[in-house]
PDB file of C-alpha atoms in Angstrom:
ATOM      1  CA  MET V  15      13.209 266.117 213.084  1.00 36.00           C
ATOM      2  CA  SER V  16      14.902 264.071 213.931  1.00 46.00           C
ATOM      3  CA  ALA V  17      14.044 261.757 217.041  1.00 54.00           C
ATOM      4  CA  ALA V  18      16.367 262.470 220.486  1.00 85.00           C
ATOM      5  CA  SER V  19      16.653 259.061 221.025  1.00 95.00           C
ATOM      6  CA  ILE V  20      14.687 255.235 220.721  1.00 98.00           C
ATOM      7  CA  ASP V  21      14.230 252.263 222.183  1.00 98.00           C
ATOM      8  CA  LEU V  22      15.627 249.021 220.433  1.00 98.00           C
ATOM      9  CA  ASN V  23      14.644 246.211 221.482  1.00 98.00           C
ATOM     10  CA  CYS V  24      14.745 242.729 220.511  1.00 98.00           C
ATOM     11  CA  ASP V  25      12.969 238.882 221.678  1.00 98.00           C
ATOM     12  CA  LEU V  26      15.639 236.517 223.246  1.00 98.00           C
ATOM     13  CA  GLY V  27      16.235 233.486 225.864  1.00 97.00           C
ATOM     14  CA  GLU V  28      14.515 231.558 222.491  1.00 97.00           C
ATOM     15  CA  ARG V  29      16.275 229.059 220.630  1.00 94.00           C
ATOM     16  CA  GLU V  30      18.858 226.362 222.897  1.00 92.00           C
ATOM     17  CA  ASP V  31      20.556 225.626 219.451  1.00 95.00           C
ATOM     18  CA  ALA V  32      24.972 226.609 219.381  1.00 96.00           C
ATOM     19  CA  ALA V  33      23.460 228.703 216.553  1.00 95.00           C
ATOM     20  CA  GLY V  34      20.800 230.552 218.487  1.00 96.00           C
ATOM     21  CA  ILE V  35      22.538 230.609 221.712  1.00 97.00           C
ATOM     22  CA  ALA V  36      25.488 232.868 219.617  1.00 97.00           C
ATOM     23  CA  ASP V  37      23.359 234.837 217.671  1.00 97.00           C
ATOM     24  CA  ASP V  38      21.950 235.875 221.488  1.00 98.00           C
ATOM     25  CA  LEU V  39      24.904 236.987 222.092  1.00 97.00           C
ATOM     26  CA  GLU V  40      25.192 239.152 219.393  1.00 98.00           C
ATOM     27  CA  LEU V  41      22.061 240.652 219.699  1.00 98.00           C
ATOM     28  CA  LEU V  42      23.111 242.076 222.830  1.00 98.00           C
ATOM     29  CA  GLY V  43      25.916 243.977 221.833  1.00 98.00           C
ATOM     30  CA  ILE V  44      23.396 245.650 219.294  1.00 98.00           C
ATOM     31  CA  VAL V  45      19.774 246.113 221.128  1.00 98.00           C
ATOM     32  CA  SER V  46      19.316 247.822 223.922  1.00 98.00           C
ATOM     33  CA  SER V  47      16.683 246.179 225.400  1.00 98.00           C
ATOM     34  CA  ALA V  48      15.942 242.607 225.628  1.00 98.00           C
ATOM     35  CA  ASN V  49      12.641 240.916 226.065  1.00 98.00           C
ATOM     36  CA  VAL V  50      13.649 237.212 227.939  1.00 98.00           C
ATOM     37  CA  ALA V  51      11.750 234.486 227.335  1.00 98.00           C
ATOM     38  CA  CYS V  52      10.282 233.039 230.518  1.00 98.00           C
ATOM     39  CA  GLY V  53       8.672 229.731 229.895  1.00 98.00           C
ATOM     40  CA  GLY V  54       5.388 229.960 227.947  1.00 98.00           C
ATOM     41  CA  HIS V  55       6.279 229.325 223.903  1.00 98.00           C
ATOM     42  CA  ALA V  56      10.092 229.174 225.056  1.00 98.00           C
ATOM     43  CA  GLY V  57      12.907 229.506 227.336  1.00 98.00           C
ATOM     44  CA  ASP V  58      13.355 227.892 231.043  1.00 98.00           C
ATOM     45  CA  GLU V  59      15.537 228.882 233.748  1.00 97.00           C
ATOM     46  CA  ARG V  60      18.704 227.578 231.999  1.00 97.00           C
ATOM     47  CA  SER V  61      17.893 230.304 229.020  1.00 98.00           C
ATOM     48  CA  MET V  62      16.789 232.771 231.290  1.00 98.00           C
ATOM     49  CA  LEU V  63      19.532 233.328 233.605  1.00 98.00           C
ATOM     50  CA  ARG V  64      22.416 232.605 231.260  1.00 98.00           C
ATOM     51  CA  THR V  65      20.201 235.567 228.314  1.00 98.00           C
ATOM     52  CA  VAL V  66      19.912 238.253 231.975  1.00 98.00           C
ATOM     53  CA  THR V  67      23.865 237.487 232.590  1.00 98.00           C
ATOM     54  CA  ALA V  68      24.603 238.465 229.223  1.00 98.00           C
ATOM     55  CA  ALA V  69      22.355 241.690 229.281  1.00 98.00           C
ATOM     56  CA  LEU V  70      23.149 243.549 232.507  1.00 98.00           C
ATOM     57  CA  ALA V  71      26.869 242.408 231.565  1.00 98.00           C
ATOM     58  CA  ARG V  72      26.087 245.072 228.233  1.00 98.00           C
ATOM     59  CA  GLY V  73      23.711 247.178 230.444  1.00 98.00           C
ATOM     60  CA  VAL V  74      20.837 245.965 228.652  1.00 98.00           C
ATOM     61  CA  ALA V  75      17.733 246.844 229.667  1.00 98.00           C
ATOM     62  CA  ILE V  76      15.827 243.107 230.612  1.00 98.00           C
ATOM     63  CA  GLY V  77      12.345 242.655 230.448  1.00 98.00           C
ATOM     64  CA  ALA V  78       9.934 239.279 230.566  1.00 98.00           C
ATOM     65  CA  HIS V  79       8.450 237.824 227.328  1.00 98.00           C
ATOM     66  CA  PRO V  80       4.878 236.251 228.513  1.00 98.00           C
ATOM     67  CA  ALA V  81       3.405 233.935 226.229  1.00 98.00           C
ATOM     68  CA  TYR V  82       0.135 231.515 225.991  1.00 98.00           C
ATOM     69  CA  PRO V  83       1.960 228.589 227.143  1.00 98.00           C
ATOM     70  CA  ASP V  84       2.126 226.338 224.163  1.00 97.00           C
ATOM     71  CA  ARG V  85       5.456 225.330 223.230  1.00 97.00           C
ATOM     72  CA  VAL V  86       4.335 223.378 220.103  1.00 97.00           C
ATOM     73  CA  ASN V  87       3.448 226.430 218.108  1.00 97.00           C
ATOM     74  CA  PHE V  88       5.709 228.458 220.132  1.00 97.00           C
ATOM     75  CA  GLY V  89       2.987 231.055 221.438  1.00 96.00           C
ATOM     76  CA  ARG V  90       2.175 232.022 218.041  1.00 95.00           C
ATOM     77  CA  MET V  91      -1.520 229.907 217.320  1.00 96.00           C
ATOM     78  CA  ARG V  92      -4.886 231.807 219.986  1.00 96.00           C
ATOM     79  CA  CYS V  93      -5.268 229.335 222.903  1.00 97.00           C
ATOM     80  CA  ASP V  94      -9.295 229.250 224.317  1.00 95.00           C
ATOM     81  CA  MET V  95      -8.621 230.710 228.125  1.00 97.00           C
ATOM     82  CA  ALA V  96     -11.030 231.965 230.632  1.00 98.00           C
ATOM     83  CA  ALA V  97      -9.331 235.494 231.370  1.00 97.00           C
ATOM     84  CA  SER V  98      -8.413 233.776 235.493  1.00 98.00           C
ATOM     85  CA  GLU V  99      -6.586 231.171 233.173  1.00 98.00           C
ATOM     86  CA  LEU V 100      -4.573 234.086 231.572  1.00 98.00           C
ATOM     87  CA  GLU V 101      -3.857 236.434 234.165  1.00 98.00           C
ATOM     88  CA  ASP V 102      -2.943 233.249 236.127  1.00 98.00           C
ATOM     89  CA  ALA V 103      -0.364 232.274 233.450  1.00 98.00           C
ATOM     90  CA  VAL V 104       0.758 235.719 232.673  1.00 98.00           C
ATOM     91  CA  ALA V 105       1.600 235.687 236.413  1.00 98.00           C
ATOM     92  CA  ALA V 106       3.833 232.489 236.325  1.00 98.00           C
ATOM     93  CA  GLN V 107       6.093 233.506 233.556  1.00 98.00           C
ATOM     94  CA  VAL V 108       6.670 236.896 235.073  1.00 98.00           C
ATOM     95  CA  GLU V 109       7.219 235.999 238.169  1.00 98.00           C
ATOM     96  CA  ALA V 110       9.396 233.482 237.022  1.00 98.00           C
ATOM     97  CA  MET V 111      11.851 236.047 234.985  1.00 98.00           C
ATOM     98  CA  LEU V 112      11.926 238.143 238.431  1.00 98.00           C
ATOM     99  CA  ARG V 113      13.226 235.814 239.965  1.00 98.00           C
ATOM    100  CA  ILE V 114      16.332 235.693 237.743  1.00 98.00           C
ATOM    101  CA  VAL V 115      16.481 238.895 237.435  1.00 98.00           C
ATOM    102  CA  GLU V 116      16.774 239.832 241.099  1.00 97.00           C
ATOM    103  CA  ARG V 117      19.004 236.528 241.284  1.00 97.00           C
ATOM    104  CA  CYS V 118      21.540 238.671 238.787  1.00 98.00           C
ATOM    105  CA  GLY V 119      21.136 242.098 240.260  1.00 98.00           C
ATOM    106  CA  GLY V 120      19.122 243.527 238.100  1.00 98.00           C
ATOM    107  CA  LYS V 121      16.154 244.957 237.926  1.00 97.00           C
ATOM    108  CA  LEU V 122      13.152 244.315 235.782  1.00 98.00           C
ATOM    109  CA  SER V 123      12.205 247.137 233.379  1.00 98.00           C
ATOM    110  CA  HIS V 124       9.561 246.053 231.595  1.00 98.00           C
ATOM    111  CA  VAL V 125       7.175 243.123 229.951  1.00 98.00           C
ATOM    112  CA  LYS V 126       6.006 242.695 226.375  1.00 98.00           C
ATOM    113  CA  PRO V 127       3.682 239.622 225.252  1.00 98.00           C
ATOM    114  CA  HIS V 128       4.782 237.103 222.213  1.00 98.00           C
ATOM    115  CA  GLY V 129       3.327 236.310 219.571  1.00 96.00           C
ATOM    116  CA  ALA V 130      -0.769 235.192 219.247  1.00 97.00           C
ATOM    117  CA  LEU V 131      -0.776 237.017 223.263  1.00 98.00           C
ATOM    118  CA  TYR V 132       0.317 240.695 221.623  1.00 98.00           C
ATOM    119  CA  HIS V 133      -2.287 240.363 218.775  1.00 96.00           C
ATOM    120  CA  ALA V 134      -5.274 239.472 221.359  1.00 98.00           C
ATOM    121  CA  ALA V 135      -3.668 241.761 223.688  1.00 98.00           C
ATOM    122  CA  MET V 136      -3.396 244.849 221.110  1.00 97.00           C
ATOM    123  CA  ARG V 137      -7.306 244.434 219.529  1.00 95.00           C
ATOM    124  CA  GLU V 138      -9.465 242.624 222.944  1.00 98.00           C
ATOM    125  CA  ARG V 139      -9.487 245.079 225.744  1.00 98.00           C
ATOM    126  CA  SER V 140     -10.328 241.591 227.958  1.00 98.00           C
ATOM    127  CA  VAL V 141      -7.372 239.983 226.485  1.00 98.00           C
ATOM    128  CA  ALA V 142      -5.604 243.444 227.310  1.00 98.00           C
ATOM    129  CA  GLU V 143      -6.941 243.400 231.035  1.00 98.00           C
ATOM    130  CA  ALA V 144      -5.910 240.009 231.818  1.00 98.00           C
ATOM    131  CA  VAL V 145      -2.201 240.950 231.366  1.00 98.00           C
ATOM    132  CA  ALA V 146      -1.777 243.788 232.172  1.00 98.00           C
ATOM    133  CA  ARG V 147      -3.424 242.527 236.228  1.00 98.00           C
ATOM    134  CA  GLY V 148      -1.431 239.642 235.751  1.00 98.00           C
ATOM    135  CA  VAL V 149       1.356 241.504 235.330  1.00 98.00           C
ATOM    136  CA  GLY V 150       0.829 244.114 238.288  1.00 98.00           C
ATOM    137  CA  ARG V 151       0.443 240.522 240.377  1.00 97.00           C
ATOM    138  CA  VAL V 152       4.295 240.982 240.591  1.00 97.00           C
ATOM    139  CA  ARG V 153       5.328 243.990 239.917  1.00 92.00           C
ATOM    140  CA  GLY V 154       2.964 246.970 239.338  1.00 89.00           C
ATOM    141  CA  GLU V 155       5.843 249.715 237.484  1.00 94.00           C
ATOM    142  CA  VAL V 156       7.054 247.639 234.693  1.00 97.00           C
ATOM    143  CA  PHE V 157       6.510 249.358 231.406  1.00 98.00           C
ATOM    144  CA  LEU V 158       4.213 247.199 229.333  1.00 98.00           C
ATOM    145  CA  VAL V 159       5.204 246.919 225.910  1.00 98.00           C
ATOM    146  CA  GLY V 160       2.352 246.905 222.821  1.00 98.00           C
ATOM    147  CA  LEU V 161       1.880 248.286 219.010  1.00 98.00           C
ATOM    148  CA  ALA V 162       2.064 251.591 219.083  1.00 98.00           C
ATOM    149  CA  GLY V 163      -1.986 252.929 218.174  1.00 96.00           C
ATOM    150  CA  ALA V 164      -3.239 249.483 219.333  1.00 97.00           C
ATOM    151  CA  PRO V 165      -6.183 250.221 222.105  1.00 97.00           C
ATOM    152  CA  ALA V 166      -3.583 248.556 224.628  1.00 98.00           C
ATOM    153  CA  LEU V 167      -2.191 250.640 225.323  1.00 98.00           C
ATOM    154  CA  ASP V 168      -4.917 253.011 226.821  1.00 98.00           C
ATOM    155  CA  VAL V 169      -6.191 250.271 228.240  1.00 98.00           C
ATOM    156  CA  TRP V 170      -2.811 250.057 230.016  1.00 98.00           C
ATOM    157  CA  ARG V 171      -2.977 252.900 230.595  1.00 98.00           C
ATOM    158  CA  GLY V 172      -6.350 253.277 232.806  1.00 98.00           C
ATOM    159  CA  LEU V 173      -4.971 250.919 234.980  1.00 97.00           C
ATOM    160  CA  GLY V 174      -2.484 253.062 235.806  1.00 97.00           C
ATOM    161  CA  PHE V 175       1.050 251.391 233.694  1.00 97.00           C
ATOM    162  CA  HIS V 176       3.639 253.250 231.961  1.00 97.00           C
ATOM    163  CA  VAL V 177       3.374 252.146 228.389  1.00 98.00           C
ATOM    164  CA  VAL V 178       5.225 251.892 225.666  1.00 98.00           C
ATOM    165  CA  ALA V 179       4.301 252.109 221.820  1.00 98.00           C
ATOM    166  CA  GLU V 180       6.555 249.418 219.314  1.00 98.00           C
ATOM    167  CA  ALA V 181       6.858 249.589 216.128  1.00 98.00           C
ATOM    168  CA  PHE V 182       8.923 247.202 213.975  1.00 98.00           C
ATOM    169  CA  ALA V 183      12.365 247.611 211.644  1.00 98.00           C
ATOM    170  CA  ASP V 184      12.125 243.714 210.266  1.00 97.00           C
ATOM    171  CA  ARG V 185       7.932 243.859 209.985  1.00 96.00           C
ATOM    172  CA  ARG V 186       5.368 245.375 207.051  1.00 96.00           C
ATOM    173  CA  PHE V 187       2.567 246.653 208.679  1.00 96.00           C
ATOM    174  CA  GLU V 188      -1.087 246.539 207.497  1.00 94.00           C
ATOM    175  CA  PRO V 189      -2.185 249.995 205.882  1.00 94.00           C
ATOM    176  CA  GLY V 190      -4.627 250.373 208.827  1.00 91.00           C
ATOM    177  CA  GLY V 191      -0.800 250.156 211.434  1.00 94.00           C
ATOM    178  CA  SER V 192      -1.752 246.501 212.613  1.00 93.00           C
ATOM    179  CA  LEU V 193       1.424 243.768 211.711  1.00 94.00           C
ATOM    180  CA  ARG V 194       0.962 242.237 208.323  1.00 94.00           C
ATOM    181  CA  PRO V 195       0.282 238.546 208.967  1.00 91.00           C
ATOM    182  CA  ARG V 196       3.230 236.067 209.158  1.00 90.00           C
ATOM    183  CA  SER V 197       1.152 234.165 206.674  1.00 88.00           C
ATOM    184  CA  LYS V 198       0.964 236.144 204.432  1.00 90.00           C
ATOM    185  CA  PRO V 199       3.668 237.408 200.989  1.00 86.00           C
ATOM    186  CA  ASP V 200       6.019 239.737 202.229  1.00 90.00           C
ATOM    187  CA  ALA V 201       5.206 240.330 206.047  1.00 94.00           C
ATOM    188  CA  LEU V 202       9.027 240.273 206.470  1.00 95.00           C
ATOM    189  CA  ILE V 203      11.582 242.320 205.843  1.00 96.00           C
ATOM    190  CA  ASP V 204      15.029 240.628 205.583  1.00 94.00           C
ATOM    191  CA  ASN V 205      16.886 242.356 204.322  1.00 97.00           C
ATOM    192  CA  PRO V 206      19.410 244.564 206.535  1.00 98.00           C
ATOM    193  CA  ALA V 207      19.433 247.706 204.326  1.00 98.00           C
ATOM    194  CA  GLU V 208      15.469 248.238 204.168  1.00 97.00           C
ATOM    195  CA  ALA V 209      14.338 247.325 208.084  1.00 98.00           C
ATOM    196  CA  ALA V 210      17.386 249.981 208.654  1.00 98.00           C
ATOM    197  CA  ALA V 211      15.715 252.493 206.416  1.00 98.00           C
ATOM    198  CA  GLN V 212      12.506 251.646 207.852  1.00 98.00           C
ATOM    199  CA  ALA V 213      13.423 251.685 211.316  1.00 98.00           C
ATOM    200  CA  VAL V 214      14.841 255.275 211.134  1.00 98.00           C
ATOM    201  CA  ALA V 215      11.244 256.134 209.469  1.00 97.00           C
ATOM    202  CA  ILE V 216      10.002 255.559 212.462  1.00 97.00           C
ATOM    203  CA  ALA V 217      12.513 257.244 214.787  1.00 97.00           C
ATOM    204  CA  THR V 218      12.992 260.385 213.167  1.00 96.00           C
ATOM    205  CA  GLY V 219       8.945 260.772 212.243  1.00 95.00           C
ATOM    206  CA  GLU V 220       9.016 259.724 208.671  1.00 96.00           C
ATOM    207  CA  ASP V 221       6.157 257.792 207.056  1.00 96.00           C
ATOM    208  CA  VAL V 222       6.860 254.176 206.208  1.00 96.00           C
ATOM    209  CA  ARG V 223       5.531 252.376 203.379  1.00 94.00           C
ATOM    210  CA  ASP V 224       2.659 249.938 203.924  1.00 92.00           C
ATOM    211  CA  ALA V 225       2.234 246.908 202.947  1.00 93.00           C
ATOM    212  CA  GLU V 226      -0.519 247.889 199.640  1.00 91.00           C
ATOM    213  CA  GLY V 227       2.320 250.548 198.624  1.00 92.00           C
ATOM    214  CA  GLY V 228       1.221 253.459 201.355  1.00 94.00           C
ATOM    215  CA  CYS V 229       1.926 255.587 203.873  1.00 95.00           C
ATOM    216  CA  LEU V 230       1.710 255.293 207.401  1.00 95.00           C
ATOM    217  CA  SER V 231       2.428 256.972 210.729  1.00 95.00           C
ATOM    218  CA  VAL V 232       3.878 255.582 212.368  1.00 96.00           C
ATOM    219  CA  ARG V 233       4.646 256.368 216.531  1.00 95.00           C
ATOM    220  CA  ALA V 234       6.841 255.011 218.402  1.00 97.00           C
ATOM    221  CA  GLU V 235       9.127 254.670 221.318  1.00 98.00           C
ATOM    222  CA  THR V 236      10.376 251.125 220.287  1.00 98.00           C
ATOM    223  CA  ILE V 237      11.547 249.475 217.383  1.00 98.00           C
ATOM    224  CA  CYS V 238      11.958 245.461 217.648  1.00 98.00           C
ATOM    225  CA  VAL V 239      14.682 243.542 215.613  1.00 97.00           C
ATOM    226  CA  HIS V 240      12.675 240.297 215.812  1.00 96.00           C
ATOM    227  CA  SER V 241      15.527 237.001 216.679  1.00 95.00           C
ATOM    228  CA  ASP V 242      14.597 233.960 214.443  1.00 90.00           C
ATOM    229  CA  THR V 243      13.751 236.534 211.236  1.00 91.00           C
ATOM    230  CA  PHE V 244      16.452 234.985 208.818  1.00 90.00           C
ATOM    231  CA  GLY V 245      20.094 237.396 209.634  1.00 95.00           C
ATOM    232  CA  ALA V 246      18.859 238.653 212.754  1.00 97.00           C
ATOM    233  CA  VAL V 247      22.502 239.896 213.711  1.00 98.00           C
ATOM    234  CA  ARG V 248      22.845 241.394 210.409  1.00 98.00           C
ATOM    235  CA  ILE V 249      19.429 243.152 210.005  1.00 98.00           C
ATOM    236  CA  ALA V 250      19.618 245.292 213.998  1.00 98.00           C
ATOM    237  CA  ARG V 251      23.508 245.275 212.555  1.00 98.00           C
ATOM    238  CA  SER V 252      22.298 247.839 210.193  1.00 98.00           C
ATOM    239  CA  VAL V 253      19.072 248.982 211.880  1.00 98.00           C
ATOM    240  CA  ARG V 254      21.718 249.832 214.742  1.00 98.00           C
ATOM    241  CA  GLU V 255      24.531 251.785 212.067  1.00 98.00           C
ATOM    242  CA  ALA V 256      21.298 253.380 210.913  1.00 98.00           C
ATOM    243  CA  LEU V 257      20.484 254.890 213.238  1.00 98.00           C
ATOM    244  CA  THR V 258      22.956 256.406 215.461  1.00 97.00           C
ATOM    245  CA  ARG V 259      24.121 257.931 210.683  1.00 97.00           C
ATOM    246  CA  ALA V 260      20.719 259.780 211.520  1.00 97.00           C
ATOM    247  CA  GLY V 261      21.820 261.502 214.786  1.00 97.00           C
ATOM    248  CA  VAL V 262      19.025 258.864 216.692  1.00 98.00           C
ATOM    249  CA  ARG V 263      20.800 257.608 220.423  1.00 97.00           C
ATOM    250  CA  VAL V 264      19.380 253.595 220.952  1.00 98.00           C
ATOM    251  CA  GLU V 265      18.241 253.605 224.763  1.00 98.00           C
ATOM    252  CA  PRO V 266      15.866 252.579 226.879  1.00 97.00           C
ATOM    253  CA  PRO V 267      12.930 253.553 227.401  1.00 92.00           C
ATOM    254  CA  ARG V 268      12.718 256.503 230.709  1.00 87.00           C
ATOM    255  CA  ARG V 269      10.295 257.962 232.780  1.00 76.00           C
TER     256      ARG V 269
END
């Protein structure tokens, strides 16, 4: 049976080249939620303001996308940080995002960690707790977004947060449900039709194929398309159109 609706999210505000900015603006016409880089791995006040303004104009839900403070490695390498330091880093990035959103007359909907921080939080309770404490210092009523089936979701629920379980259209899953590391072959799905088929399967409760060819059940409330995947705009458009054909409404999550 088809899901009544699902969110389609994208990580944005991560590029400052003209092509990247143009892609972001086009993606905002396709997705229903934007996770905006807020200074850790990418982004600054100018890029946040530009992305938030465009998201509001298109009715797209706005979220903060904090990361380990490591712009050199684009937040994709784990940083050895004390829990208190990580909490401070997350709080500072979410606060920066919140100031921009409120200045523009919008509302911060959600927070989704980026890259290595996302993966560490999904696996390790101490990291998940530090992320939640950092967010809670700034805005406790937002959604926290994390990988469907990951222990972090239960940790965050236990700390009083509403959570949104996430899956991916443009990434392959390992047999256990984790994302296939980018260092492994075939980790990315850059074929628009294949990404669309995976998104529809997730949204309609069908099994998806994992990286080893097996079947995997993924129960998610939001599906991500990365803006830095090759052909991201074509992928996102293909996903959106396929979801519509399958009778799935694309809209932000609601409590």
